[in-house]
Amino acid sequence: MADTDKKNKSKYKMRITDKDRERWRDMQAYTEELVSQGYQAIAGVDEAGRGPLAGPVVAAACILPLDRQFPGLNDSKKMTVRRRETLYQDIIENAISYSIVPVSAEIIDLINIRNATLQGMAAAVRSLKVMPDIVLTDAMALQGFSIPVQAIIKGDSKVNCIAAASVLAKVSRDRLMREYDAFYPGYGFAQHKGYGTKAHYQALDDLGSCSIHRQSFLKDKQEETRSLSVNRLGVKCEREVANHLSKQGFAIIGHRFSIHNVGEIDLICLRDDTIYFVEVKAR
Protein backbone atom coordinates (compact mmCIF):
# COMPACT_ATOMS: atom_id res chain seq x y z
CA MET A 1 0.00 0.00 0.00
CA ALA A 2 2.81 2.40 0.89
CA ASP A 3 4.62 1.64 -2.39
CA THR A 4 1.40 2.29 -4.29
CA ASP A 5 0.95 5.63 -2.53
CA LYS A 6 4.51 6.67 -3.40
CA LYS A 7 3.98 5.63 -7.02
CA ASN A 8 0.75 7.59 -7.30
CA LYS A 9 2.36 10.61 -5.63
CA SER A 10 5.27 10.54 -8.09
CA LYS A 11 2.80 10.49 -11.00
CA TYR A 12 0.90 13.53 -9.73
CA LYS A 13 0.90 16.33 -12.29
CA MET A 14 -0.34 19.74 -11.26
CA ARG A 15 -3.23 20.93 -13.41
CA ILE A 16 -2.66 24.55 -14.44
CA THR A 17 -5.78 26.52 -15.27
CA ASP A 18 -6.28 29.85 -17.02
CA LYS A 19 -6.97 31.32 -13.57
CA ASP A 20 -3.56 30.10 -12.39
CA ARG A 21 -1.84 31.73 -15.37
CA GLU A 22 -3.75 34.96 -14.83
CA ARG A 23 -2.79 34.99 -11.16
CA TRP A 24 0.89 34.49 -12.07
CA ARG A 25 0.77 37.48 -14.43
CA ASP A 26 -0.98 39.65 -11.83
CA MET A 27 1.49 38.65 -9.08
CA GLN A 28 4.44 39.26 -11.41
CA ALA A 29 3.45 42.87 -12.13
CA TYR A 30 5.31 44.34 -9.15
CA THR A 31 8.44 42.34 -10.00
CA GLU A 32 8.34 43.64 -13.57
CA GLU A 33 8.03 47.19 -12.25
CA LEU A 34 11.15 46.67 -10.12
CA VAL A 35 13.00 45.20 -13.11
CA SER A 36 12.13 48.33 -15.11
CA GLN A 37 13.82 50.33 -12.34
CA GLY A 38 17.02 48.30 -12.75
CA TYR A 39 16.62 45.58 -10.11
CA GLN A 40 17.48 42.04 -11.21
CA ALA A 41 18.00 39.73 -8.24
CA ILE A 42 14.74 40.21 -6.34
CA ALA A 43 14.40 38.15 -3.17
CA GLY A 44 11.07 37.25 -1.61
CA VAL A 45 10.96 36.39 2.11
CA ASP A 46 8.23 34.77 4.20
CA GLU A 47 7.72 32.52 7.21
CA ALA A 48 5.54 29.66 8.41
CA GLY A 49 4.59 28.73 11.94
CA ARG A 50 4.12 31.92 13.94
CA GLY A 51 0.94 30.71 15.61
CA PRO A 52 1.47 27.07 16.69
CA LEU A 53 2.00 25.89 20.25
CA ALA A 54 4.92 23.68 19.24
CA GLY A 55 7.78 23.47 16.78
CA PRO A 56 9.97 26.08 15.12
CA VAL A 57 9.04 29.11 13.10
CA VAL A 58 10.58 28.60 9.65
CA ALA A 59 11.71 31.47 7.41
CA ALA A 60 12.63 31.22 3.75
CA ALA A 61 14.13 33.53 1.13
CA CYS A 62 14.00 32.94 -2.60
CA ILE A 63 15.22 34.59 -5.81
CA LEU A 64 13.25 33.38 -8.82
CA PRO A 65 14.63 33.52 -12.38
CA LEU A 66 13.09 36.29 -14.44
CA ASP A 67 12.87 34.13 -17.57
CA ARG A 68 10.82 31.30 -16.08
CA GLN A 69 7.23 31.10 -14.90
CA PHE A 70 5.87 29.12 -11.95
CA PRO A 71 2.11 29.16 -12.62
CA GLY A 72 0.08 27.90 -9.70
CA LEU A 73 1.98 29.95 -7.11
CA ASN A 74 -0.14 31.57 -4.44
CA ASP A 75 -0.16 32.16 -0.71
CA SER A 76 0.88 28.70 0.52
CA LYS A 77 -2.04 28.58 2.96
CA LYS A 78 -4.47 28.71 0.02
CA MET A 79 -2.90 25.74 -1.79
CA THR A 80 -3.44 22.01 -1.52
CA VAL A 81 -0.70 19.86 0.00
CA ARG A 82 0.05 18.24 -3.37
CA ARG A 83 0.29 21.57 -5.16
CA ARG A 84 2.60 22.96 -2.47
CA GLU A 85 4.84 19.89 -2.63
CA THR A 86 5.01 20.03 -6.43
CA LEU A 87 5.84 23.73 -6.51
CA TYR A 88 8.35 23.29 -3.68
CA GLN A 89 10.32 20.85 -5.83
CA ASP A 90 10.03 23.10 -8.89
CA ILE A 91 11.29 26.10 -6.92
CA ILE A 92 14.32 24.44 -5.32
CA GLU A 93 15.34 22.95 -8.68
CA ASN A 94 15.04 26.21 -10.64
CA ALA A 95 15.47 29.14 -8.25
CA ILE A 96 18.55 31.31 -8.73
CA SER A 97 19.06 30.99 -4.98
CA TYR A 98 17.03 29.99 -1.95
CA SER A 99 17.53 29.39 1.77
CA ILE A 100 15.41 27.96 4.57
CA VAL A 101 16.07 28.77 8.25
CA PRO A 102 14.21 27.29 11.25
CA VAL A 103 14.24 29.06 14.61
CA SER A 104 13.62 26.72 17.52
CA ALA A 105 10.91 26.85 20.16
CA GLU A 106 13.62 27.55 22.77
CA ILE A 107 14.70 30.72 20.95
CA ILE A 108 11.05 31.72 20.45
CA ASP A 109 10.52 31.46 24.22
CA LEU A 110 13.68 33.46 24.84
CA ILE A 111 13.17 36.44 22.51
CA ASN A 112 9.42 36.16 21.64
CA ILE A 113 7.85 35.04 18.37
CA ARG A 114 8.11 38.39 16.58
CA ASN A 115 11.84 38.75 17.19
CA ALA A 116 12.41 35.08 16.38
CA THR A 117 10.58 35.54 13.07
CA LEU A 118 12.62 38.62 12.20
CA GLN A 119 15.81 36.78 13.13
CA GLY A 120 14.89 33.86 10.89
CA MET A 121 13.97 36.10 7.96
CA ALA A 122 17.20 38.10 8.23
CA ALA A 123 19.24 34.89 8.45
CA ALA A 124 17.46 33.51 5.38
CA VAL A 125 18.39 36.58 3.34
CA ARG A 126 22.00 36.45 4.51
CA SER A 127 22.17 32.74 3.68
CA LEU A 128 21.35 33.28 0.01
CA LYS A 129 24.28 32.34 -2.22
CA VAL A 130 23.41 35.23 -4.55
CA MET A 131 23.26 38.71 -3.02
CA PRO A 132 19.86 40.23 -3.89
CA ASP A 133 19.46 43.75 -5.23
CA ILE A 134 16.27 44.21 -3.22
CA VAL A 135 14.32 42.23 -0.63
CA LEU A 136 10.52 41.95 -0.50
CA THR A 137 8.99 40.57 2.70
CA ASP A 138 5.50 39.55 3.71
CA ALA A 139 4.50 42.41 6.03
CA MET A 140 7.55 42.36 8.36
CA ALA A 141 10.21 45.07 7.99
CA LEU A 142 13.80 43.85 8.27
CA GLN A 143 16.52 46.10 9.64
CA GLY A 144 20.29 46.11 9.23
CA PHE A 145 20.61 45.65 5.46
CA SER A 146 22.43 47.98 3.07
CA ILE A 147 20.14 46.91 0.22
CA PRO A 148 16.51 48.11 -0.03
CA VAL A 149 13.95 46.10 1.95
CA GLN A 150 10.23 46.53 1.32
CA ALA A 151 7.50 45.07 3.54
CA ILE A 152 4.33 44.31 1.58
CA ILE A 153 1.09 43.59 3.44
CA LYS A 154 -0.27 40.20 2.30
CA GLY A 155 2.76 39.97 0.04
CA ASP A 156 2.46 36.20 -0.26
CA SER A 157 -0.74 36.67 -2.26
CA LYS A 158 0.53 39.68 -4.24
CA VAL A 159 4.12 38.95 -5.33
CA ASN A 160 5.37 35.68 -6.81
CA CYS A 161 8.80 35.60 -5.16
CA ILE A 162 7.21 36.09 -1.72
CA ALA A 163 4.68 33.34 -2.51
CA ALA A 164 7.59 31.08 -3.49
CA ALA A 165 9.26 31.77 -0.14
CA SER A 166 5.99 31.00 1.64
CA VAL A 167 5.83 27.61 -0.11
CA LEU A 168 9.43 26.79 0.86
CA ALA A 169 8.79 27.75 4.49
CA LYS A 170 5.44 25.96 4.78
CA VAL A 171 6.51 22.68 3.16
CA SER A 172 9.78 22.60 5.12
CA ARG A 173 8.01 23.18 8.42
CA ASP A 174 5.31 20.60 7.71
CA ARG A 175 8.01 18.03 6.95
CA LEU A 176 9.83 18.88 10.18
CA MET A 177 6.64 18.43 12.19
CA ARG A 178 6.03 15.03 10.60
CA GLU A 179 9.55 14.04 11.67
CA TYR A 180 8.89 15.32 15.20
CA ASP A 181 5.77 13.17 15.29
CA ALA A 182 8.01 10.08 15.27
CA PHE A 183 10.23 11.44 18.07
CA TYR A 184 7.34 12.64 20.23
CA PRO A 185 4.48 10.17 19.67
CA GLY A 186 1.05 10.85 21.07
CA TYR A 187 0.81 14.58 20.33
CA GLY A 188 -0.39 14.26 16.73
CA PHE A 189 2.20 16.65 15.27
CA ALA A 190 1.90 15.00 11.84
CA GLN A 191 -1.77 15.96 11.72
CA HIS A 192 -2.05 19.42 13.32
CA LYS A 193 1.60 20.53 12.81
CA GLY A 194 1.72 21.97 16.34
CA TYR A 195 -1.33 24.22 16.08
CA GLY A 196 -3.74 24.49 18.98
CA THR A 197 -6.40 21.99 17.94
CA LYS A 198 -8.73 20.24 20.36
CA ALA A 199 -6.72 17.01 19.94
CA HIS A 200 -3.47 18.84 20.67
CA TYR A 201 -4.82 20.40 23.87
CA GLN A 202 -6.10 16.99 24.94
CA ALA A 203 -2.62 15.51 24.35
CA LEU A 204 -1.11 18.29 26.46
CA ASP A 205 -3.53 17.45 29.28
CA ASP A 206 -2.66 13.76 29.02
CA LEU A 207 1.10 13.93 28.40
CA GLY A 208 2.24 17.39 29.44
CA SER A 209 4.48 19.41 27.14
CA CYS A 210 7.61 18.18 25.40
CA SER A 211 10.88 19.88 24.45
CA ILE A 212 9.55 21.39 21.20
CA HIS A 213 6.58 23.07 22.84
CA ARG A 214 6.72 26.85 23.18
CA GLN A 215 6.40 27.32 26.92
CA SER A 216 5.65 31.02 26.44
CA PHE A 217 2.54 29.94 24.45
CA LEU A 218 1.38 27.65 27.29
CA LYS A 219 1.11 30.18 30.08
CA ASP A 220 -1.96 28.53 31.60
CA LYS A 221 -0.23 25.17 31.97
CA GLN A 222 0.93 24.33 35.51
CA GLU A 223 3.96 22.52 34.12
CA GLU A 224 5.43 25.76 32.80
CA THR A 225 4.93 27.43 36.16
CA ARG A 226 6.89 24.64 37.81
CA SER A 227 9.70 24.71 35.25
CA LEU A 228 10.16 28.47 35.57
CA SER A 229 9.98 28.55 39.36
CA VAL A 230 13.55 27.25 39.53
CA ASN A 231 16.00 30.08 38.97
CA ARG A 232 13.18 32.37 37.80
CA LEU A 233 15.37 35.50 38.15
CA GLY A 234 18.11 34.06 35.94
CA VAL A 235 15.66 33.04 33.23
CA LYS A 236 13.95 36.44 33.33
CA CYS A 237 17.24 38.34 33.02
CA GLU A 238 18.55 36.11 30.24
CA ARG A 239 15.32 36.71 28.33
CA GLU A 240 15.61 40.47 28.76
CA VAL A 241 19.26 40.47 27.63
CA ALA A 242 18.43 38.25 24.65
CA ASN A 243 15.60 40.57 23.63
CA HIS A 244 17.90 43.58 23.90
CA LEU A 245 20.62 41.90 21.79
CA SER A 246 18.07 40.75 19.23
CA LYS A 247 16.92 44.34 18.72
CA GLN A 248 20.58 45.34 18.20
CA GLY A 249 20.88 42.93 15.28
CA PHE A 250 22.36 39.92 17.08
CA ALA A 251 21.02 36.50 16.12
CA ILE A 252 20.56 34.32 19.22
CA ILE A 253 21.87 30.90 18.21
CA GLY A 254 22.30 29.24 21.61
CA HIS A 255 20.94 29.44 25.15
CA ARG A 256 22.42 27.79 28.24
CA PHE A 257 24.86 25.81 26.13
CA SER A 258 26.69 23.27 28.29
CA ILE A 259 30.37 22.36 27.78
CA HIS A 260 31.69 19.30 29.58
CA ASN A 261 34.17 20.13 32.39
CA VAL A 262 33.89 23.83 31.54
CA GLY A 263 30.42 25.05 32.41
CA GLU A 264 27.41 26.68 30.83
CA ILE A 265 27.28 29.59 28.37
CA ASP A 266 24.19 31.73 28.93
CA LEU A 267 23.84 33.08 25.39
CA ILE A 268 25.62 32.51 22.09
CA CYS A 269 25.03 35.24 19.50
CA LEU A 270 26.01 35.93 15.91
CA ARG A 271 26.42 39.27 14.15
CA ASP A 272 28.46 40.18 11.08
CA ASP A 273 30.10 36.73 10.91
CA THR A 274 31.36 37.08 14.50
CA ILE A 275 30.22 34.76 17.31
CA TYR A 276 29.76 36.27 20.77
CA PHE A 277 29.58 34.36 24.07
CA VAL A 278 27.51 36.23 26.64
CA GLU A 279 27.46 35.72 30.40
CA VAL A 280 24.39 37.16 32.14
CA LYS A 281 24.69 38.12 35.82
CA ALA A 282 21.45 38.58 37.79
CA ARG A 283 21.20 40.34 41.12
Tab-separated table of C-alpha atoms in Angstrom, residues 11-155:
chain	number	residue	atom	x	y	z
A	11	LYS	CA	2.797	10.492	-10.996
A	12	TYR	CA	0.903	13.535	-9.730
A	13	LYS	CA	0.902	16.327	-12.289
A	14	MET	CA	-0.336	19.735	-11.265
A	15	ARG	CA	-3.227	20.928	-13.411
A	16	ILE	CA	-2.659	24.546	-14.436
A	17	THR	CA	-5.778	26.525	-15.275
A	18	ASP	CA	-6.277	29.854	-17.017
A	19	LYS	CA	-6.969	31.321	-13.572
A	20	ASP	CA	-3.558	30.102	-12.389
A	21	ARG	CA	-1.836	31.730	-15.374
A	22	GLU	CA	-3.751	34.964	-14.833
A	23	ARG	CA	-2.789	34.994	-11.157
A	24	TRP	CA	0.888	34.486	-12.072
A	25	ARG	CA	0.770	37.483	-14.428
A	26	ASP	CA	-0.978	39.652	-11.835
A	27	MET	CA	1.486	38.655	-9.084
A	28	GLN	CA	4.442	39.260	-11.415
A	29	ALA	CA	3.453	42.868	-12.132
A	30	TYR	CA	5.306	44.345	-9.149
A	31	THR	CA	8.437	42.344	-10.000
A	32	GLU	CA	8.339	43.642	-13.567
A	33	GLU	CA	8.028	47.191	-12.250
A	34	LEU	CA	11.146	46.668	-10.120
A	35	VAL	CA	13.001	45.204	-13.114
A	36	SER	CA	12.130	48.326	-15.112
A	37	GLN	CA	13.820	50.331	-12.338
A	38	GLY	CA	17.019	48.304	-12.745
A	39	TYR	CA	16.619	45.581	-10.108
A	40	GLN	CA	17.476	42.041	-11.213
A	41	ALA	CA	18.004	39.727	-8.238
A	42	ILE	CA	14.742	40.213	-6.340
A	43	ALA	CA	14.402	38.152	-3.166
A	44	GLY	CA	11.075	37.250	-1.606
A	45	VAL	CA	10.956	36.394	2.112
A	46	ASP	CA	8.226	34.771	4.195
A	47	GLU	CA	7.720	32.520	7.208
A	48	ALA	CA	5.543	29.659	8.411
A	49	GLY	CA	4.593	28.730	11.937
A	50	ARG	CA	4.120	31.917	13.944
A	51	GLY	CA	0.940	30.706	15.609
A	52	PRO	CA	1.469	27.067	16.694
A	53	LEU	CA	2.004	25.892	20.253
A	54	ALA	CA	4.923	23.683	19.240
A	55	GLY	CA	7.785	23.471	16.780
A	56	PRO	CA	9.974	26.083	15.116
A	57	VAL	CA	9.044	29.112	13.103
A	58	VAL	CA	10.584	28.599	9.649
A	59	ALA	CA	11.707	31.469	7.413
A	60	ALA	CA	12.631	31.220	3.752
A	61	ALA	CA	14.128	33.527	1.132
A	62	CYS	CA	13.997	32.945	-2.605
A	63	ILE	CA	15.220	34.594	-5.811
A	64	LEU	CA	13.247	33.376	-8.816
A	65	PRO	CA	14.632	33.524	-12.377
A	66	LEU	CA	13.087	36.291	-14.443
A	67	ASP	CA	12.870	34.133	-17.571
A	68	ARG	CA	10.818	31.302	-16.084
A	69	GLN	CA	7.229	31.101	-14.897
A	70	PHE	CA	5.872	29.120	-11.945
A	71	PRO	CA	2.112	29.165	-12.619
A	72	GLY	CA	0.081	27.895	-9.697
A	73	LEU	CA	1.976	29.951	-7.114
A	74	ASN	CA	-0.141	31.566	-4.440
A	75	ASP	CA	-0.156	32.162	-0.709
A	76	SER	CA	0.882	28.699	0.518
A	77	LYS	CA	-2.044	28.576	2.962
A	78	LYS	CA	-4.467	28.712	0.023
A	79	MET	CA	-2.905	25.743	-1.786
A	80	THR	CA	-3.441	22.010	-1.517
A	81	VAL	CA	-0.702	19.858	-0.003
A	82	ARG	CA	0.047	18.240	-3.372
A	83	ARG	CA	0.294	21.565	-5.161
A	84	ARG	CA	2.602	22.961	-2.470
A	85	GLU	CA	4.840	19.891	-2.634
A	86	THR	CA	5.014	20.029	-6.431
A	87	LEU	CA	5.844	23.729	-6.506
A	88	TYR	CA	8.355	23.293	-3.679
A	89	GLN	CA	10.323	20.850	-5.835
A	90	ASP	CA	10.034	23.098	-8.890
A	91	ILE	CA	11.288	26.101	-6.919
A	92	ILE	CA	14.318	24.437	-5.320
A	93	GLU	CA	15.343	22.951	-8.680
A	94	ASN	CA	15.041	26.209	-10.642
A	95	ALA	CA	15.475	29.137	-8.255
A	96	ILE	CA	18.549	31.313	-8.725
A	97	SER	CA	19.064	30.994	-4.977
A	98	TYR	CA	17.029	29.993	-1.950
A	99	SER	CA	17.528	29.394	1.769
A	100	ILE	CA	15.414	27.961	4.572
A	101	VAL	CA	16.066	28.774	8.247
A	102	PRO	CA	14.212	27.289	11.249
A	103	VAL	CA	14.237	29.062	14.609
A	104	SER	CA	13.624	26.715	17.524
A	105	ALA	CA	10.908	26.850	20.165
A	106	GLU	CA	13.621	27.546	22.768
A	107	ILE	CA	14.703	30.721	20.950
A	108	ILE	CA	11.052	31.721	20.454
A	109	ASP	CA	10.519	31.463	24.217
A	110	LEU	CA	13.683	33.459	24.836
A	111	ILE	CA	13.171	36.443	22.507
A	112	ASN	CA	9.419	36.158	21.636
A	113	ILE	CA	7.846	35.045	18.370
A	114	ARG	CA	8.107	38.388	16.579
A	115	ASN	CA	11.841	38.750	17.195
A	116	ALA	CA	12.411	35.082	16.385
A	117	THR	CA	10.582	35.536	13.072
A	118	LEU	CA	12.617	38.624	12.198
A	119	GLN	CA	15.815	36.784	13.129
A	120	GLY	CA	14.889	33.855	10.890
A	121	MET	CA	13.967	36.100	7.957
A	122	ALA	CA	17.195	38.098	8.227
A	123	ALA	CA	19.237	34.894	8.447
A	124	ALA	CA	17.458	33.505	5.383
A	125	VAL	CA	18.390	36.582	3.339
A	126	ARG	CA	22.003	36.452	4.513
A	127	SER	CA	22.170	32.735	3.680
A	128	LEU	CA	21.355	33.277	0.007
A	129	LYS	CA	24.276	32.342	-2.224
A	130	VAL	CA	23.414	35.226	-4.554
A	131	MET	CA	23.258	38.714	-3.015
A	132	PRO	CA	19.863	40.230	-3.885
A	133	ASP	CA	19.457	43.749	-5.235
A	134	ILE	CA	16.269	44.214	-3.220
A	135	VAL	CA	14.319	42.229	-0.633
A	136	LEU	CA	10.518	41.950	-0.504
A	137	THR	CA	8.986	40.570	2.698
A	138	ASP	CA	5.503	39.553	3.706
A	139	ALA	CA	4.504	42.409	6.032
A	140	MET	CA	7.549	42.359	8.357
A	141	ALA	CA	10.210	45.074	7.990
A	142	LEU	CA	13.796	43.851	8.268
A	143	GLN	CA	16.519	46.103	9.636
A	144	GLY	CA	20.293	46.106	9.229
A	145	PHE	CA	20.607	45.654	5.458
A	146	SER	CA	22.426	47.983	3.072
A	147	ILE	CA	20.136	46.910	0.221
A	148	PRO	CA	16.506	48.108	-0.029
A	149	VAL	CA	13.949	46.103	1.947
A	150	GLN	CA	10.228	46.533	1.321
A	151	ALA	CA	7.504	45.067	3.545
A	152	ILE	CA	4.332	44.312	1.577
A	153	ILE	CA	1.095	43.593	3.438
A	154	LYS	CA	-0.266	40.200	2.298
A	155	GLY	CA	2.760	39.971	0.044
